[in-house]
Amino acid sequence: MSDVTLGLSGLEKTYNRGKPGEVQVLKGIDLEVRRGEIVALVAPSGAGKSTLLHIAGLLDVPDSGEVRIGGAAMNGLSDRRRTRVRRQQVGFVYQFHHLLPEFSALENIVLPQLANGASKPAAEARARELLDSVGVGPRADHRPAALSGGEQQRVAFCRALANAPQLLLADEPTGNLDPATSDVVFGALMALVRGTGMAALIATHNLELAARMDRVVRLEDGQVLHGAP
């Protein structure tokens, strides 16, 4: 069994193809992320890192190339099957937490589990375990508006890991936080990922945070370059 959780090969993506303003964002991307590995994706704004993450997480499709998750090819899957893979095998974290404001922290983590077929007691137990692990357990019954920015983002991390995915994709997960809070929140994210053995691809502008991950890759001119920036 391969330990490559995410495999990208020959990915190309062009917007406005054949029209004025055509932009080729990805130019033959090859990248592997292995089980238990945390990889930093460093790129300037507009370089295509969000596009790359969306394709890797099956939210978008490439013009050419292949995406493999857990060793299985994702090309050609129906929308329904792609949704199932995303729900069961991929966790997403964004710069903004995107928590549902009318639900508590606990409920925000329970809901994706219920959608995936978990029982309510099991989902609540899993949610409390995750919240405790990042120090937000005492705030479980608070709605997002009553939480600090750092607490909101830690809840978002827990929600992303609720269904125990194989792969975590994060797009500037601490980009909306001050430096001190960012350091605390990133530490919580690293601990969560380390504790599960999942693979993680984390886009960041923060070179100090990138240096704390297992490996750094850069996205420049539509291609992945390996090694420290």
PDB file of C-alpha atoms in Angstrom:
ATOM      1  CA  MET A   1       0.000   0.000   0.000  1.00  0.00           C
ATOM      2  CA  SER A   2       1.395   3.394  -0.984  1.00  0.00           C
ATOM      3  CA  ASP A   3       1.957   5.952   1.741  1.00  0.00           C
ATOM      4  CA  VAL A   4       1.310   8.793  -0.738  1.00  0.00           C
ATOM      5  CA  THR A   5      -1.929  10.374   0.452  1.00  0.00           C
ATOM      6  CA  LEU A   6      -2.037  13.144  -2.167  1.00  0.00           C
ATOM      7  CA  GLY A   7      -0.535  12.735  -5.604  1.00  0.00           C
ATOM      8  CA  LEU A   8      -0.683  15.470  -8.237  1.00  0.00           C
ATOM      9  CA  SER A   9       0.827  14.889 -11.650  1.00  0.00           C
ATOM     10  CA  GLY A  10       0.925  17.106 -14.717  1.00  0.00           C
ATOM     11  CA  LEU A  11      -1.768  19.479 -13.467  1.00  0.00           C
ATOM     12  CA  GLU A  12      -2.558  22.360 -15.802  1.00  0.00           C
ATOM     13  CA  LYS A  13      -5.191  25.044 -15.386  1.00  0.00           C
ATOM     14  CA  THR A  14      -5.945  28.041 -17.594  1.00  0.00           C
ATOM     15  CA  TYR A  15      -8.636  30.640 -17.053  1.00  0.00           C
ATOM     16  CA  ASN A  16     -10.373  32.391 -19.959  1.00  0.00           C
ATOM     17  CA  ARG A  17      -8.926  29.808 -22.308  1.00  0.00           C
ATOM     18  CA  GLY A  18      -8.887  31.059 -25.893  1.00  0.00           C
ATOM     19  CA  LYS A  19     -10.190  34.474 -24.907  1.00  0.00           C
ATOM     20  CA  PRO A  20      -8.621  37.872 -24.261  1.00  0.00           C
ATOM     21  CA  GLY A  21      -7.063  37.862 -20.830  1.00  0.00           C
ATOM     22  CA  GLU A  22      -6.208  34.146 -20.911  1.00  0.00           C
ATOM     23  CA  VAL A  23      -4.118  33.231 -17.855  1.00  0.00           C
ATOM     24  CA  GLN A  24      -2.337  29.913 -17.403  1.00  0.00           C
ATOM     25  CA  VAL A  25      -2.216  29.473 -13.635  1.00  0.00           C
ATOM     26  CA  LEU A  26      -0.805  25.955 -13.315  1.00  0.00           C
ATOM     27  CA  LYS A  27       1.783  24.625 -15.760  1.00  0.00           C
ATOM     28  CA  GLY A  28       2.359  20.939 -15.164  1.00  0.00           C
ATOM     29  CA  ILE A  29       2.270  20.607 -11.367  1.00  0.00           C
ATOM     30  CA  ASP A  30       3.837  17.462  -9.870  1.00  0.00           C
ATOM     31  CA  LEU A  31       3.592  17.050  -6.099  1.00  0.00           C
ATOM     32  CA  GLU A  32       3.263  14.252  -3.545  1.00  0.00           C
ATOM     33  CA  VAL A  33       2.314  14.537   0.117  1.00  0.00           C
ATOM     34  CA  ARG A  34       2.809  11.415   2.192  1.00  0.00           C
ATOM     35  CA  ARG A  35       0.928  10.086   5.177  1.00  0.00           C
ATOM     36  CA  GLY A  36       2.028  11.889   8.359  1.00  0.00           C
ATOM     37  CA  GLU A  37       3.789  14.657   6.407  1.00  0.00           C
ATOM     38  CA  ILE A  38       3.067  18.370   6.787  1.00  0.00           C
ATOM     39  CA  VAL A  39       4.080  20.332   3.688  1.00  0.00           C
ATOM     40  CA  ALA A  40       4.192  24.120   3.438  1.00  0.00           C
ATOM     41  CA  LEU A  41       3.082  25.657   0.135  1.00  0.00           C
ATOM     42  CA  VAL A  42       4.643  29.110  -0.162  1.00  0.00           C
ATOM     43  CA  ALA A  43       3.535  31.455  -2.912  1.00  0.00           C
ATOM     44  CA  PRO A  44       2.883  35.167  -3.448  1.00  0.00           C
ATOM     45  CA  SER A  45      -0.676  36.380  -3.865  1.00  0.00           C
ATOM     46  CA  GLY A  46      -2.091  35.532  -7.264  1.00  0.00           C
ATOM     47  CA  ALA A  47       0.373  32.725  -7.912  1.00  0.00           C
ATOM     48  CA  GLY A  48      -2.339  30.073  -8.001  1.00  0.00           C
ATOM     49  CA  LYS A  49      -2.067  28.403  -4.610  1.00  0.00           C
ATOM     50  CA  SER A  50      -5.816  28.581  -3.959  1.00  0.00           C
ATOM     51  CA  THR A  51      -6.447  27.076  -7.398  1.00  0.00           C
ATOM     52  CA  LEU A  52      -3.997  24.281  -6.618  1.00  0.00           C
ATOM     53  CA  LEU A  53      -5.661  23.564  -3.265  1.00  0.00           C
ATOM     54  CA  HIS A  54      -9.132  23.601  -4.806  1.00  0.00           C
ATOM     55  CA  ILE A  55      -8.077  21.091  -7.453  1.00  0.00           C
ATOM     56  CA  ALA A  56      -6.319  18.913  -4.870  1.00  0.00           C
ATOM     57  CA  GLY A  57      -9.476  18.948  -2.752  1.00  0.00           C
ATOM     58  CA  LEU A  58     -11.810  18.208  -5.681  1.00  0.00           C
ATOM     59  CA  LEU A  59     -13.514  21.595  -5.548  1.00  0.00           C
ATOM     60  CA  ASP A  60     -12.249  22.330  -9.069  1.00  0.00           C
ATOM     61  CA  VAL A  61     -11.005  20.244 -11.968  1.00  0.00           C
ATOM     62  CA  PRO A  62      -7.764  20.670 -13.923  1.00  0.00           C
ATOM     63  CA  ASP A  63      -7.640  21.118 -17.684  1.00  0.00           C
ATOM     64  CA  SER A  64      -5.231  18.190 -17.737  1.00  0.00           C
ATOM     65  CA  GLY A  65      -3.277  16.065 -15.303  1.00  0.00           C
ATOM     66  CA  GLU A  66      -4.236  13.691 -12.509  1.00  0.00           C
ATOM     67  CA  VAL A  67      -5.254  13.922  -8.852  1.00  0.00           C
ATOM     68  CA  ARG A  68      -4.909  10.861  -6.630  1.00  0.00           C
ATOM     69  CA  ILE A  69      -6.124  10.682  -3.034  1.00  0.00           C
ATOM     70  CA  GLY A  70      -5.225   7.662  -0.958  1.00  0.00           C
ATOM     71  CA  GLY A  71      -3.836   6.011  -4.070  1.00  0.00           C
ATOM     72  CA  ALA A  72      -7.120   6.259  -5.996  1.00  0.00           C
ATOM     73  CA  ALA A  73      -7.493   8.326  -9.163  1.00  0.00           C
ATOM     74  CA  MET A  74     -10.054  11.101  -8.844  1.00  0.00           C
ATOM     75  CA  ASN A  75     -10.309  11.973 -12.540  1.00  0.00           C
ATOM     76  CA  GLY A  76     -13.671  11.331 -14.108  1.00  0.00           C
ATOM     77  CA  LEU A  77     -15.640  10.839 -10.902  1.00  0.00           C
ATOM     78  CA  SER A  78     -19.261  11.962 -10.833  1.00  0.00           C
ATOM     79  CA  ASP A  79     -20.147  15.051  -8.804  1.00  0.00           C
ATOM     80  CA  ARG A  80     -21.820  12.822  -6.228  1.00  0.00           C
ATOM     81  CA  ARG A  81     -18.732  10.652  -5.824  1.00  0.00           C
ATOM     82  CA  ARG A  82     -16.449  13.687  -5.616  1.00  0.00           C
ATOM     83  CA  THR A  83     -18.641  15.100  -2.861  1.00  0.00           C
ATOM     84  CA  ARG A  84     -18.446  11.818  -0.973  1.00  0.00           C
ATOM     85  CA  VAL A  85     -14.645  11.733  -1.222  1.00  0.00           C
ATOM     86  CA  ARG A  86     -14.417  15.344   0.003  1.00  0.00           C
ATOM     87  CA  ARG A  87     -16.719  14.613   2.934  1.00  0.00           C
ATOM     88  CA  GLN A  88     -14.944  11.440   4.013  1.00  0.00           C
ATOM     89  CA  GLN A  89     -11.297  11.915   3.080  1.00  0.00           C
ATOM     90  CA  VAL A  90     -10.500  15.646   2.858  1.00  0.00           C
ATOM     91  CA  GLY A  91     -10.589  18.405   5.475  1.00  0.00           C
ATOM     92  CA  PHE A  92     -10.453  22.099   4.535  1.00  0.00           C
ATOM     93  CA  VAL A  93      -9.323  25.120   6.557  1.00  0.00           C
ATOM     94  CA  TYR A  94      -9.471  28.654   5.178  1.00  0.00           C
ATOM     95  CA  GLN A  95      -8.135  32.043   6.261  1.00  0.00           C
ATOM     96  CA  PHE A  96     -11.591  32.927   7.575  1.00  0.00           C
ATOM     97  CA  HIS A  97     -13.265  30.367   9.812  1.00  0.00           C
ATOM     98  CA  HIS A  98     -16.636  30.193   7.967  1.00  0.00           C
ATOM     99  CA  LEU A  99     -18.368  28.786  11.048  1.00  0.00           C
ATOM    100  CA  LEU A 100     -22.157  28.724  11.004  1.00  0.00           C
ATOM    101  CA  PRO A 101     -23.101  31.678  13.238  1.00  0.00           C
ATOM    102  CA  GLU A 102     -26.403  30.275  14.514  1.00  0.00           C
ATOM    103  CA  PHE A 103     -24.773  27.127  15.916  1.00  0.00           C
ATOM    104  CA  SER A 104     -22.440  26.635  18.878  1.00  0.00           C
ATOM    105  CA  ALA A 105     -18.803  25.608  18.535  1.00  0.00           C
ATOM    106  CA  LEU A 106     -19.782  22.058  19.415  1.00  0.00           C
ATOM    107  CA  GLU A 107     -22.637  21.981  16.909  1.00  0.00           C
ATOM    108  CA  ASN A 108     -20.368  23.283  14.124  1.00  0.00           C
ATOM    109  CA  ILE A 109     -18.222  20.177  14.608  1.00  0.00           C
ATOM    110  CA  VAL A 110     -21.136  17.786  15.101  1.00  0.00           C
ATOM    111  CA  LEU A 111     -22.979  18.727  11.897  1.00  0.00           C
ATOM    112  CA  PRO A 112     -20.424  17.440   9.337  1.00  0.00           C
ATOM    113  CA  GLN A 113     -20.263  14.170  11.253  1.00  0.00           C
ATOM    114  CA  LEU A 114     -24.034  13.752  11.149  1.00  0.00           C
ATOM    115  CA  ALA A 115     -23.933  14.436   7.405  1.00  0.00           C
ATOM    116  CA  ASN A 116     -21.389  11.630   7.154  1.00  0.00           C
ATOM    117  CA  GLY A 117     -23.634   9.155   8.964  1.00  0.00           C
ATOM    118  CA  ALA A 118     -22.370   9.367  12.556  1.00  0.00           C
ATOM    119  CA  SER A 119     -24.792   9.070  15.467  1.00  0.00           C
ATOM    120  CA  LYS A 120     -25.399  12.212  17.487  1.00  0.00           C
ATOM    121  CA  PRO A 121     -23.834  10.856  20.721  1.00  0.00           C
ATOM    122  CA  ALA A 122     -20.722   9.709  18.860  1.00  0.00           C
ATOM    123  CA  ALA A 123     -20.481  13.016  16.992  1.00  0.00           C
ATOM    124  CA  GLU A 124     -20.790  15.040  20.192  1.00  0.00           C
ATOM    125  CA  ALA A 125     -18.156  12.923  21.929  1.00  0.00           C
ATOM    126  CA  ARG A 126     -15.777  13.368  18.997  1.00  0.00           C
ATOM    127  CA  ALA A 127     -16.437  17.127  18.921  1.00  0.00           C
ATOM    128  CA  ARG A 128     -15.743  17.535  22.645  1.00  0.00           C
ATOM    129  CA  GLU A 129     -12.552  15.511  22.340  1.00  0.00           C
ATOM    130  CA  LEU A 130     -11.302  17.719  19.519  1.00  0.00           C
ATOM    131  CA  LEU A 131     -12.243  20.960  21.275  1.00  0.00           C
ATOM    132  CA  ASP A 132     -10.516  19.817  24.471  1.00  0.00           C
ATOM    133  CA  SER A 133      -7.385  18.983  22.487  1.00  0.00           C
ATOM    134  CA  VAL A 134      -7.056  22.593  21.283  1.00  0.00           C
ATOM    135  CA  GLY A 135      -8.045  24.222  24.569  1.00  0.00           C
ATOM    136  CA  VAL A 136     -11.525  25.373  23.550  1.00  0.00           C
ATOM    137  CA  GLY A 137     -13.492  22.723  25.438  1.00  0.00           C
ATOM    138  CA  PRO A 138     -14.853  25.186  28.035  1.00  0.00           C
ATOM    139  CA  ARG A 139     -16.260  27.303  25.179  1.00  0.00           C
ATOM    140  CA  ALA A 140     -18.033  24.437  23.429  1.00  0.00           C
ATOM    141  CA  ASP A 141     -21.532  25.848  23.943  1.00  0.00           C
ATOM    142  CA  HIS A 142     -20.676  29.369  22.768  1.00  0.00           C
ATOM    143  CA  ARG A 143     -21.624  30.608  19.322  1.00  0.00           C
ATOM    144  CA  PRO A 144     -18.861  31.938  17.052  1.00  0.00           C
ATOM    145  CA  ALA A 145     -19.652  35.604  17.801  1.00  0.00           C
ATOM    146  CA  ALA A 146     -18.808  34.974  21.466  1.00  0.00           C
ATOM    147  CA  LEU A 147     -15.414  33.462  20.638  1.00  0.00           C
ATOM    148  CA  SER A 148     -12.128  35.225  19.975  1.00  0.00           C
ATOM    149  CA  GLY A 149     -10.555  35.060  16.527  1.00  0.00           C
ATOM    150  CA  GLY A 150      -8.074  32.445  17.679  1.00  0.00           C
ATOM    151  CA  GLU A 151     -10.813  30.359  19.260  1.00  0.00           C
ATOM    152  CA  GLN A 152     -12.926  30.554  16.113  1.00  0.00           C
ATOM    153  CA  GLN A 153     -10.065  29.315  13.976  1.00  0.00           C
ATOM    154  CA  ARG A 154      -9.306  26.455  16.366  1.00  0.00           C
ATOM    155  CA  VAL A 155     -12.952  25.422  16.121  1.00  0.00           C
ATOM    156  CA  ALA A 156     -12.602  25.539  12.333  1.00  0.00           C
ATOM    157  CA  PHE A 157      -9.598  23.198  12.598  1.00  0.00           C
ATOM    158  CA  CYS A 158     -11.651  20.789  14.693  1.00  0.00           C
ATOM    159  CA  ARG A 159     -14.484  20.917  12.174  1.00  0.00           C
ATOM    160  CA  ALA A 160     -12.031  20.080   9.357  1.00  0.00           C
ATOM    161  CA  LEU A 161     -10.805  17.043  11.297  1.00  0.00           C
ATOM    162  CA  ALA A 162     -14.232  15.941  12.523  1.00  0.00           C
ATOM    163  CA  ASN A 163     -14.593  13.088  10.026  1.00  0.00           C
ATOM    164  CA  ALA A 164     -10.980  11.926  10.461  1.00  0.00           C
ATOM    165  CA  PRO A 165      -9.884  12.730   6.886  1.00  0.00           C
ATOM    166  CA  GLN A 166      -6.738  11.345   5.279  1.00  0.00           C
ATOM    167  CA  LEU A 167      -5.792  14.761   3.916  1.00  0.00           C
ATOM    168  CA  LEU A 168      -5.929  18.279   5.327  1.00  0.00           C
ATOM    169  CA  LEU A 169      -5.751  21.263   2.973  1.00  0.00           C
ATOM    170  CA  ALA A 170      -5.330  24.707   4.539  1.00  0.00           C
ATOM    171  CA  ASP A 171      -5.244  28.082   2.771  1.00  0.00           C
ATOM    172  CA  GLU A 172      -3.519  30.736   4.904  1.00  0.00           C
ATOM    173  CA  PRO A 173      -5.111  29.291   8.076  1.00  0.00           C
ATOM    174  CA  THR A 174      -3.551  31.922  10.359  1.00  0.00           C
ATOM    175  CA  GLY A 175      -3.495  34.805   7.871  1.00  0.00           C
ATOM    176  CA  ASN A 176      -6.306  36.684   9.623  1.00  0.00           C
ATOM    177  CA  LEU A 177      -4.715  36.571  13.078  1.00  0.00           C
ATOM    178  CA  ASP A 178      -2.178  38.720  14.905  1.00  0.00           C
ATOM    179  CA  PRO A 179       1.316  37.213  15.240  1.00  0.00           C
ATOM    180  CA  ALA A 180       0.970  36.036  18.855  1.00  0.00           C
ATOM    181  CA  THR A 181      -2.411  34.401  18.254  1.00  0.00           C
ATOM    182  CA  SER A 182      -1.186  32.992  14.964  1.00  0.00           C
ATOM    183  CA  ASP A 183       1.656  31.202  16.740  1.00  0.00           C
ATOM    184  CA  VAL A 184      -0.701  29.639  19.302  1.00  0.00           C
ATOM    185  CA  VAL A 185      -3.277  28.617  16.715  1.00  0.00           C
ATOM    186  CA  PHE A 186      -0.678  27.168  14.363  1.00  0.00           C
ATOM    187  CA  GLY A 187       0.764  25.153  17.230  1.00  0.00           C
ATOM    188  CA  ALA A 188      -2.698  23.728  17.882  1.00  0.00           C
ATOM    189  CA  LEU A 189      -3.081  22.820  14.212  1.00  0.00           C
ATOM    190  CA  MET A 190       0.300  21.096  14.106  1.00  0.00           C
ATOM    191  CA  ALA A 191      -0.549  19.097  17.237  1.00  0.00           C
ATOM    192  CA  LEU A 192      -3.882  18.004  15.766  1.00  0.00           C
ATOM    193  CA  VAL A 193      -2.287  16.873  12.519  1.00  0.00           C
ATOM    194  CA  ARG A 194       0.612  15.127  14.268  1.00  0.00           C
ATOM    195  CA  GLY A 195      -1.831  13.312  16.513  1.00  0.00           C
ATOM    196  CA  THR A 196      -3.731  11.809  13.595  1.00  0.00           C
ATOM    197  CA  GLY A 197      -0.945  10.887  11.177  1.00  0.00           C
ATOM    198  CA  MET A 198      -2.800  12.489   8.280  1.00  0.00           C
ATOM    199  CA  ALA A 199      -1.122  14.303   5.398  1.00  0.00           C
ATOM    200  CA  ALA A 200      -1.369  18.092   5.283  1.00  0.00           C
ATOM    201  CA  LEU A 201      -0.694  20.706   2.597  1.00  0.00           C
ATOM    202  CA  ILE A 202      -0.729  24.178   4.136  1.00  0.00           C
ATOM    203  CA  ALA A 203      -0.457  27.364   2.086  1.00  0.00           C
ATOM    204  CA  THR A 204       1.113  30.263   3.931  1.00  0.00           C
ATOM    205  CA  HIS A 205       2.922  33.563   3.409  1.00  0.00           C
ATOM    206  CA  ASN A 206       4.567  33.199   6.812  1.00  0.00           C
ATOM    207  CA  LEU A 207       8.075  31.854   6.267  1.00  0.00           C
ATOM    208  CA  GLU A 208       8.609  31.259  10.000  1.00  0.00           C
ATOM    209  CA  LEU A 209       5.556  29.007  10.129  1.00  0.00           C
ATOM    210  CA  ALA A 210       6.621  27.299   6.909  1.00  0.00           C
ATOM    211  CA  ALA A 211       9.998  26.493   8.436  1.00  0.00           C
ATOM    212  CA  ARG A 212       8.253  24.569  11.243  1.00  0.00           C
ATOM    213  CA  MET A 213       6.720  22.108   8.784  1.00  0.00           C
ATOM    214  CA  ASP A 214       8.369  18.984   7.404  1.00  0.00           C
ATOM    215  CA  ARG A 215       8.996  20.329   3.935  1.00  0.00           C
ATOM    216  CA  VAL A 216       8.581  23.547   1.952  1.00  0.00           C
ATOM    217  CA  VAL A 217       7.539  23.771  -1.683  1.00  0.00           C
ATOM    218  CA  ARG A 218       7.142  26.999  -3.636  1.00  0.00           C
ATOM    219  CA  LEU A 219       4.662  27.821  -6.347  1.00  0.00           C
ATOM    220  CA  GLU A 220       6.240  30.155  -8.880  1.00  0.00           C
ATOM    221  CA  ASP A 221       5.213  30.863 -12.469  1.00  0.00           C
ATOM    222  CA  GLY A 222       2.724  28.009 -12.373  1.00  0.00           C
ATOM    223  CA  GLN A 223       5.241  25.387 -11.273  1.00  0.00           C
ATOM    224  CA  VAL A 224       6.207  23.746  -7.987  1.00  0.00           C
ATOM    225  CA  LEU A 225       9.784  24.264  -6.847  1.00  0.00           C
ATOM    226  CA  HIS A 226      11.126  22.167  -3.980  1.00  0.00           C
ATOM    227  CA  GLY A 227      13.319  23.505  -1.213  1.00  0.00           C
ATOM    228  CA  ALA A 228      13.324  26.444   1.176  1.00  0.00           C
ATOM    229  CA  PRO A 229      12.346  29.847  -0.248  1.00  0.00           C
TER     230      PRO A 229
END
